[in-house]
CSV table of C-alpha atoms and ligand atoms in Angstrom, one decimal:
chain,number,residue,atom,x,y,z
Q,61,MET,CA,6.4,-11.2,16.1
Q,62,LEU,CA,5.3,-7.6,16.6
Q,63,VAL,CA,7.2,-4.7,18.0
Q,64,VAL,CA,4.9,-2.0,19.4
Q,65,MET,CA,6.3,1.5,19.3
Q,66,GLN,CA,5.4,4.3,21.7
Q,67,GLU,CA,2.8,6.8,20.5
Q,68,ASN,CA,5.4,9.6,20.3
Q,69,ALA,CA,8.2,7.4,18.8
Q,70,THR,CA,10.1,9.3,16.1
Q,71,GLU,CA,10.6,8.2,12.5
Q,72,GLU,CA,14.3,7.7,13.3
Q,73,GLN,CA,13.4,5.4,16.2
Q,74,VAL,CA,11.1,3.4,14.0
Q,75,ARG,CA,13.8,3.2,11.3
Q,76,ALA,CA,16.5,2.1,13.8
Q,77,VAL,CA,14.3,-0.8,14.9
Q,78,CYS,CA,13.6,-1.8,11.3
Q,79,GLU,CA,17.3,-1.7,10.5
Q,80,ARG,CA,18.1,-3.9,13.6
Q,81,ILE,CA,15.4,-6.4,12.5
Q,82,GLU,CA,16.8,-6.5,8.9
Q,83,ALA,CA,20.3,-6.9,10.4
Q,84,LEU,CA,19.0,-10.1,12.1
Q,85,GLY,CA,18.2,-11.4,8.6
Q,86,LEU,CA,14.5,-10.8,9.0
Q,87,LYS,CA,12.0,-8.5,7.3
Q,88,ALA,CA,10.5,-5.5,9.0
Q,89,HIS,CA,7.1,-4.1,8.1
Q,90,ALA,CA,6.4,-0.8,9.8
Q,91,ILE,CA,2.6,-0.3,9.8
Q,92,PRO,CA,1.5,3.1,11.1
Q,93,GLY,CA,-1.8,3.2,13.0
Q,94,SER,CA,-3.6,6.3,14.2
Q,95,GLY,CA,-2.1,6.1,17.6
Q,96,ARG,CA,1.1,4.2,17.3
Q,97,THR,CA,3.3,2.3,14.8
Q,98,ALA,CA,3.6,-1.4,15.0
Q,99,ILE,CA,6.4,-3.3,13.2
Q,100,GLY,CA,5.6,-6.7,12.0
Q,101,ILE,CA,8.5,-9.2,11.7
Q,102,THR,CA,8.4,-11.9,9.0
Q,103,GLY,CA,10.9,-14.3,7.7
Q,104,ASN,CA,11.6,-15.9,11.0
Q,105,SER,CA,11.4,-19.6,11.0
Q,106,GLY,CA,11.8,-20.0,14.8
Q,107,ALA,CA,11.7,-17.8,17.9
Q,108,VAL,CA,13.5,-14.5,17.5
Q,109,ASP,CA,15.6,-13.2,20.4
Q,110,LEU,CA,13.8,-10.1,21.2
Q,111,GLY,CA,15.8,-8.8,24.1
Q,112,VAL,CA,17.8,-6.6,21.8
Q,113,LEU,CA,14.7,-5.0,20.3
Q,114,GLU,CA,12.8,-4.4,23.5
Q,115,SER,CA,15.6,-2.3,24.9
Q,116,MET,CA,15.7,0.1,22.0
Q,117,THR,CA,14.4,3.6,22.4
Q,118,GLY,CA,10.8,4.2,21.4
Q,119,VAL,CA,9.8,0.5,21.8
Q,120,ILE,CA,7.0,-0.3,24.3
Q,121,GLU,CA,7.0,-4.1,23.9
Q,122,CYS,CA,7.5,-7.1,21.7
Q,123,ILE,CA,4.6,-9.5,21.4
Q,124,PRO,CA,4.4,-12.8,19.8
Q,125,VAL,CA,1.7,-13.2,17.2
Q,126,THR,CA,0.2,-16.6,17.5
Q,127,LYS,CA,-2.1,-16.6,14.5
Q,128,PRO,CA,-0.8,-18.0,11.3
Q,129,TYR,CA,-1.4,-14.6,9.6
Q,130,LYS,CA,0.4,-11.6,11.0
Q,131,LEU,CA,0.4,-8.5,8.8
Q,132,VAL,CA,-3.3,-8.8,7.9
Q,133,SER,CA,-4.2,-9.3,11.5
Q,134,ARG,CA,-5.8,-6.7,13.8
Q,135,ASP,CA,-3.0,-7.5,16.3
Q,136,VAL,CA,-0.7,-5.5,14.0
Q,137,LYS,CA,-3.2,-2.7,13.2
Q,138,GLU,CA,-6.3,-2.1,15.3
Q,139,GLU,CA,-8.1,0.3,13.1
Q,140,ASP,CA,-9.5,-0.4,9.7
Q,141,THR,CA,-7.2,0.0,6.7
Q,142,VAL,CA,-8.4,2.6,4.2
Q,143,VAL,CA,-7.0,1.7,0.8
Q,144,ARG,CA,-6.5,4.8,-1.3
Q,145,ILE,CA,-6.8,4.2,-5.1
Q,146,PRO,CA,-5.4,7.0,-7.2
Q,147,THR,CA,-7.5,7.5,-10.3
Q,148,PRO,CA,-7.4,10.2,-13.0
Q,149,SER,CA,-10.3,11.9,-11.2
Q,150,GLY,CA,-8.7,11.8,-7.7
Q,151,GLU,CA,-8.3,9.3,-5.0
Q,152,VAL,CA,-11.0,6.7,-4.3
Q,153,LEU,CA,-11.1,5.5,-0.7
Q,154,VAL,CA,-12.1,2.0,0.3
Q,155,GLY,CA,-12.6,0.9,3.9
Q,156,GLY,CA,-13.2,2.6,7.2
Q,157,GLU,CA,-16.3,4.8,6.6
Q,158,HIS,CA,-15.9,4.5,2.8
Q,159,ILE,CA,-17.8,2.1,0.7
Q,160,ALA,CA,-16.6,1.7,-2.9
Q,161,MET,CA,-18.7,0.7,-5.9
Q,162,VAL,CA,-17.0,-1.1,-8.7
Q,163,ALA,CA,-19.1,-1.9,-11.8
Q,164,GLY,CA,-18.7,-3.0,-15.4
Q,165,PRO,CA,-18.8,-6.0,-17.7
Q,166,CYS,CA,-17.4,-9.4,-16.9
Q,167,ALA,CA,-15.2,-9.1,-19.9
Q,168,VAL,CA,-14.0,-6.4,-22.2
Q,169,GLU,CA,-15.5,-7.4,-25.6
Q,170,THR,CA,-15.3,-4.4,-27.9
Q,171,GLU,CA,-14.6,-0.7,-27.6
Q,172,GLU,CA,-18.2,0.1,-28.4
Q,173,GLN,CA,-19.4,-2.3,-25.6
Q,174,CYS,CA,-17.1,-0.8,-23.0
Q,175,PHE,CA,-17.8,2.8,-23.9
Q,176,SER,CA,-21.5,2.2,-24.0
Q,177,ILE,CA,-21.5,0.7,-20.5
Q,178,ALA,CA,-19.0,3.2,-19.1
Q,179,SER,CA,-20.9,6.2,-20.3
Q,180,GLN,CA,-24.0,5.0,-18.5
Q,181,LEU,CA,-22.1,4.1,-15.4
Q,182,LYS,CA,-20.4,7.5,-15.4
Q,183,ALA,CA,-23.8,9.1,-15.2
Q,184,THR,CA,-24.5,7.2,-11.9
Q,185,GLY,CA,-21.5,8.9,-10.3
Q,186,ILE,CA,-19.4,5.8,-9.5
Q,187,ARG,CA,-15.7,6.0,-10.0
Q,188,LEU,CA,-14.3,2.5,-10.4
Q,189,PHE,CA,-14.9,0.5,-13.6
Q,190,ARG,CA,-14.3,-3.3,-13.9
Q,191,GLY,CA,-13.8,-5.5,-16.9
Q,192,GLY,CA,-11.6,-8.5,-17.6
Q,193,ALA,CA,-9.1,-8.5,-20.4
Q,194,TYR,CA,-7.7,-11.8,-19.3
Q,195,LYS,CA,-10.5,-14.3,-18.5
Q,196,PRO,CA,-9.7,-17.5,-16.6
Q,197,ARG,CA,-12.4,-19.7,-18.1
Q,198,THR,CA,-13.4,-23.2,-17.1
Q,199,SER,CA,-13.4,-24.3,-20.7
Q,200,PRO,CA,-10.4,-23.6,-23.0
Q,201,TYR,CA,-12.9,-23.2,-25.8
Q,202,SER,CA,-14.8,-20.3,-24.1
Q,203,PHE,CA,-13.9,-16.6,-24.8
Q,204,GLN,CA,-10.5,-16.0,-23.1
Q,205,GLY,CA,-10.5,-12.2,-23.2
Q,206,LEU,CA,-8.9,-9.8,-25.5
Q,207,GLY,CA,-5.6,-9.6,-23.6
Q,208,LEU,CA,-3.5,-6.6,-24.3
Q,209,SER,CA,-6.0,-5.0,-26.7
Q,210,GLY,CA,-8.6,-5.3,-23.9
Q,211,LEU,CA,-6.3,-3.4,-21.6
Q,212,LYS,CA,-5.9,-0.7,-24.2
Q,213,ILE,CA,-9.7,-0.4,-24.4
Q,214,LEU,CA,-9.8,-0.1,-20.6
Q,215,SER,CA,-7.2,2.6,-20.7
Q,216,MET,CA,-9.2,4.6,-23.2
Q,217,VAL,CA,-12.3,4.3,-20.9
Q,218,ARG,CA,-10.0,5.5,-18.1
Q,219,LYS,CA,-9.0,8.5,-20.1
Q,220,GLN,CA,-12.4,9.4,-21.4
Q,221,TYR,CA,-14.4,9.1,-18.1
Q,222,GLY,CA,-11.7,9.4,-15.4
Q,223,PHE,CA,-12.6,5.9,-14.0
Q,224,GLY,CA,-10.1,3.9,-11.9
Q,225,ILE,CA,-9.8,0.6,-13.7
Q,226,VAL,CA,-10.0,-2.7,-11.9
Q,227,THR,CA,-8.9,-5.7,-14.0
Q,228,GLU,CA,-7.7,-9.2,-13.5
Q,229,ALA,CA,-4.2,-10.5,-13.9
Q,230,ILE,CA,-3.9,-14.3,-14.4
Q,231,ASP,CA,-0.2,-14.7,-14.4
Q,232,ASN,CA,3.1,-12.8,-14.0
Q,233,GLU,CA,3.1,-11.7,-17.6
Q,234,SER,CA,-0.4,-10.2,-17.6
Q,235,LEU,CA,0.3,-8.7,-14.2
Q,236,ASP,CA,3.1,-6.7,-15.7
Q,237,LEU,CA,0.7,-5.3,-18.3
Q,238,VAL,CA,-2.2,-4.7,-15.8
Q,239,GLU,CA,0.3,-2.7,-13.7
Q,240,GLU,CA,1.0,-0.6,-16.7
Q,241,TYR,CA,-2.6,0.0,-17.8
Q,242,ALA,CA,-4.9,-0.2,-14.8
Q,243,ASP,CA,-5.4,1.1,-11.3
Q,244,VAL,CA,-6.2,-2.0,-9.3
Q,245,ILE,CA,-4.9,-5.6,-9.9
Q,246,GLN,CA,-7.7,-8.2,-9.4
Q,247,ILE,CA,-6.6,-11.6,-8.5
Q,248,GLY,CA,-9.4,-14.0,-9.2
Q,249,ALA,CA,-10.9,-16.9,-7.2
Q,250,ARG,CA,-9.1,-19.5,-9.3
Q,251,ASN,CA,-5.7,-17.9,-8.5
Q,252,MET,CA,-6.2,-17.2,-4.8
Q,253,GLN,CA,-3.6,-19.8,-4.0
Q,254,ASN,CA,-1.3,-19.1,-6.9
Q,255,PHE,CA,1.5,-18.2,-4.5
Q,256,SER,CA,4.0,-17.0,-7.1
Q,257,LEU,CA,1.3,-14.6,-8.5
Q,258,LEU,CA,0.5,-13.4,-5.0
Q,259,LYS,CA,4.1,-12.6,-4.4
Q,260,ARG,CA,4.4,-10.8,-7.7
Q,261,ALA,CA,1.3,-8.8,-6.7
Q,262,GLY,CA,3.0,-8.0,-3.4
Q,263,ARG,CA,5.8,-6.4,-5.3
Q,264,ALA,CA,3.5,-4.3,-7.4
Q,265,LYS,CA,2.8,-0.6,-6.9
Q,266,LEU,CA,-0.9,-0.9,-7.4
Q,267,PRO,CA,-3.6,-1.9,-4.9
Q,268,VAL,CA,-4.8,-5.5,-5.1
Q,269,LEU,CA,-8.3,-6.8,-5.1
Q,270,LEU,CA,-8.0,-10.4,-3.9
Q,271,LYS,CA,-11.1,-12.7,-4.5
Q,272,ARG,CA,-11.8,-15.6,-2.2
Q,273,GLY,CA,-11.1,-19.0,-3.7
Q,274,MET,CA,-14.3,-21.0,-4.4
Q,275,SER,CA,-13.5,-23.5,-1.6
Q,276,ALA,CA,-11.2,-21.4,0.5
Q,277,THR,CA,-11.6,-21.3,4.3
Q,278,LEU,CA,-11.3,-18.0,6.0
Q,279,ASP,CA,-7.8,-18.8,7.2
Q,280,GLU,CA,-6.7,-19.7,3.7
Q,281,PHE,CA,-8.2,-16.5,2.4
Q,282,LEU,CA,-6.4,-14.4,4.9
Q,283,MET,CA,-3.1,-16.3,4.4
Q,284,ALA,CA,-3.4,-15.5,0.7
Q,285,ALA,CA,-3.6,-11.8,1.5
Q,286,GLU,CA,-0.7,-12.3,3.9
Q,287,TYR,CA,1.4,-13.4,0.9
Q,288,VAL,CA,0.8,-10.0,-0.8
Q,289,LEU,CA,1.5,-8.0,2.4
Q,290,SER,CA,4.5,-10.0,3.2
Q,291,GLU,CA,6.2,-8.7,0.0
Q,292,GLY,CA,5.5,-5.1,1.0
Q,293,ASN,CA,2.2,-4.3,-0.7
Q,294,TYR,CA,-0.2,-3.3,2.2
Q,295,ASN,CA,-3.0,-2.1,-0.2
Q,296,VAL,CA,-5.1,-5.2,-0.3
Q,297,MET,CA,-8.9,-5.4,-0.6
Q,298,LEU,CA,-10.5,-8.8,0.0
Q,299,CYS,CA,-13.6,-9.8,-2.0
Q,300,GLU,CA,-16.2,-12.4,-1.1
Q,301,ARG,CA,-17.6,-13.9,-4.3
Q,302,GLY,CA,-19.4,-17.0,-3.1
Q,303,VAL,CA,-18.3,-20.5,-2.3
Q,304,ARG,CA,-19.3,-24.0,-3.4
Q,305,THR,CA,-21.8,-25.7,-1.3
Q,306,PHE,CA,-24.6,-28.4,-1.8
Q,307,SER,CA,-27.0,-25.6,-2.4
Q,308,ASP,CA,-28.3,-26.1,-6.0
Q,309,PHE,CA,-30.4,-23.0,-6.7
Q,310,SER,CA,-27.5,-20.6,-7.3
Q,311,ARG,CA,-24.1,-20.6,-9.0
Q,312,ASN,CA,-22.3,-20.2,-5.6
Q,313,THR,CA,-23.4,-19.5,-2.1
Q,314,LEU,CA,-22.6,-16.0,-1.1
Q,315,ASP,CA,-21.1,-16.2,2.3
Q,316,LEU,CA,-22.0,-12.9,3.8
Q,317,ALA,CA,-21.2,-14.1,7.3
Q,318,VAL,CA,-17.5,-14.0,6.3
Q,319,VAL,CA,-17.7,-10.1,6.3
Q,320,PRO,CA,-18.0,-9.7,10.0
Q,321,ALA,CA,-15.7,-12.7,10.5
Q,322,VAL,CA,-13.0,-10.9,8.4
Q,323,LYS,CA,-13.6,-7.7,10.2
Q,324,LYS,CA,-13.0,-9.3,13.6
Q,325,ARG,CA,-9.7,-10.8,12.5
Q,326,SER,CA,-8.3,-8.3,10.0
Q,327,HIS,CA,-8.0,-4.6,9.3
Q,328,LEU,CA,-8.3,-5.1,5.6
Q,329,PRO,CA,-11.4,-3.9,3.7
Q,330,ILE,CA,-13.7,-6.6,2.2
Q,331,LEU,CA,-15.9,-6.1,-0.8
Q,332,VAL,CA,-18.7,-8.4,-1.9
Q,333,ASP,CA,-19.4,-9.6,-5.5
Q,334,PRO,CA,-23.1,-10.4,-5.6
Q,335,SER,CA,-22.8,-11.3,-9.3
Q,336,HIS,CA,-20.6,-14.4,-9.2
Q,337,GLY,CA,-21.9,-14.9,-5.7
Q,338,THR,CA,-25.3,-15.7,-7.0
Q,339,GLY,CA,-25.0,-16.2,-10.7
Q,340,LYS,CA,-28.5,-14.9,-11.4
Q,341,ARG,CA,-29.5,-11.3,-12.3
Q,342,HIS,CA,-32.6,-11.2,-10.1
Q,343,LYS,CA,-30.5,-12.0,-7.0
Q,344,VAL,CA,-27.9,-9.2,-7.5
Q,345,LEU,CA,-30.0,-6.4,-6.0
Q,346,PRO,CA,-31.2,-8.2,-2.8
Q,347,LEU,CA,-27.7,-9.6,-2.1
Q,348,SER,CA,-26.2,-6.2,-2.7
Q,349,ARG,CA,-28.5,-4.7,-0.1
Q,350,ALA,CA,-27.6,-7.4,2.3
Q,351,ALA,CA,-23.9,-7.1,1.7
Q,352,VAL,CA,-23.8,-3.4,2.5
Q,353,ALA,CA,-26.1,-4.0,5.5
Q,354,VAL,CA,-23.7,-6.6,6.9
Q,355,GLY,CA,-20.7,-4.3,6.7
Q,356,ALA,CA,-19.1,-4.8,3.3
Q,357,ASP,CA,-16.7,-2.1,2.2
Q,358,GLY,CA,-17.8,-2.2,-1.3
Q,359,LEU,CA,-19.5,-4.1,-4.1
Q,360,LEU,CA,-18.2,-5.5,-7.4
Q,361,VAL,CA,-21.1,-5.8,-9.8
Q,362,GLU,CA,-21.2,-7.1,-13.3
Q,363,VAL,CA,-23.1,-4.7,-15.6
Q,364,HIS,CA,-23.7,-5.1,-19.3
Q,365,HIS,CA,-25.8,-3.0,-21.7
Q,366,GLN,CA,-26.9,-6.1,-23.7
Q,367,PRO,CA,-26.6,-9.0,-21.2
Q,368,GLU,CA,-28.2,-11.4,-23.6
Q,369,LYS,CA,-25.3,-10.9,-26.0
Q,370,ALA,CA,-22.5,-10.9,-23.5
Q,371,LEU,CA,-19.6,-13.2,-24.2
Q,372,SER,CA,-19.4,-14.2,-20.6
Q,373,ASP,CA,-21.6,-14.1,-17.5
Q,374,GLY,CA,-24.5,-12.4,-19.2
Q,375,ILE,CA,-27.0,-14.4,-17.0
Q,376,GLN,CA,-25.7,-12.6,-13.9
Q,377,SER,CA,-25.2,-9.2,-15.4
Q,378,ILE,CA,-27.6,-6.4,-14.7
Q,379,VAL,CA,-28.3,-3.5,-17.1
Q,380,PRO,CA,-27.1,0.0,-16.2
Q,381,GLU,CA,-30.6,1.2,-15.3
Q,382,GLU,CA,-30.8,-1.7,-12.7
Q,383,PHE,CA,-27.4,-0.7,-11.4
Q,384,ALA,CA,-28.6,2.9,-10.9
Q,385,GLU,CA,-31.5,1.6,-8.9
Q,386,LEU,CA,-29.2,-0.7,-6.9
Q,387,LEU,CA,-27.0,2.3,-6.2
Q,388,THR,CA,-29.9,4.4,-4.9
Q,389,GLU,CA,-30.9,1.6,-2.5
Q,390,VAL,CA,-27.4,0.8,-1.2
Q,391,ARG,CA,-26.7,4.5,-0.7
Q,392,GLN,CA,-29.7,4.7,1.6
Q,393,ILE,CA,-28.5,1.6,3.5
Q,394,SER,CA,-25.0,3.1,3.9
Q,395,SER,CA,-26.3,6.3,5.3
Q,396,VAL,CA,-28.2,4.4,8.0
Q,397,LEU,CA,-24.8,2.9,8.9
Q,398,HIS,CA,-23.1,6.4,8.8
Q,399,ARG,CA,-20.9,5.4,5.9
Q,400,LYS,CA,-20.0,7.2,2.7
Q,401,LEU,CA,-20.6,5.6,-0.6
Q,402,ASN,CA,-18.4,6.6,-3.5
D,554,LIG,C1,-14.7,-12.0,-12.4
D,554,LIG,O1,-14.7,-11.1,-11.6
D,554,LIG,O2,-15.1,-11.7,-13.6
D,554,LIG,C2,-14.2,-13.3,-12.1
D,554,LIG,C3,-13.7,-14.1,-13.0
D,554,LIG,O3,-14.5,-13.6,-10.8
D,554,LIG,P1,-14.0,-14.9,-9.9
D,554,LIG,O4,-12.5,-14.9,-10.0
D,554,LIG,O5,-14.6,-14.5,-8.6
D,554,LIG,O6,-14.7,-16.1,-10.5
D,555,LIG,MN1,-17.6,-12.8,-14.6
């Protein structure tokens, strides 16, 4: 259910409607748009008696939302959400006209490794650094990540270069720590339907980068995001990272068609990960070009200074020089689309 406020509705009027909704035992989510504020209502198991809300001052109308997802839907907010990521070197914007580049190794391995990659990425001008301290690996015998000491390395990178840090949380315990050390909480493909983790991320103060599950439908993907928003965290960025298909020439099939499909249904930004999406280094550049051309709001790219020695995902990691070339090309594509690349 959605309460649409008048364009000139005051903050008090919005607050009064929210309070009335809460008094009915429901949850109110005031989502300001450029023109008007809409208030999403969640927590209702059946139809809500809206008469009382519709007669309140400042309200235009109450409309039922028929889709399973509500807060992520364009019905609630017509214009694109621009997620603002505070970093030590100022805010990074993602969505709307802003395209964000996130790059770094699959996993944090050593201080030397991260600093070496970070210094070369810093020279390219990008502002968000990725690297996993907690790695959800298919085999329990594969490198699982450095955990807390990995987060500490990332926070040193953050301090030295001013990067915003994007890193994965795999459970509630690691999420507490990621919240303390990083700037964006990544929820990985394997955890896209870990509903208790999604709810915990929804109570976090940091923006969330939510990756698509490897067999998730578009509705399941959006419903996962809905979990985060429903707890009050509206700063969610989606990320397409490839899905499983019969295609046998790449690790996953990068579903670029999901980008315009998401944009039609949701106001949330969507990034593309061409590294996991293809699994092969030589495919990262062409699919990055395509992702930006199709309307992605950013790219998440695995970069390693010595990919042949990487402890995970070396085969799909590109070297910093290749990333610099990729950046030059996607910058040109974004300018054709009248978008700004940060
Ligand atoms: C990653 O980004 O390193 C990662 C593990 O990705 P995904 O969850 O998409 O497999
Ligand atoms: Mn990886």
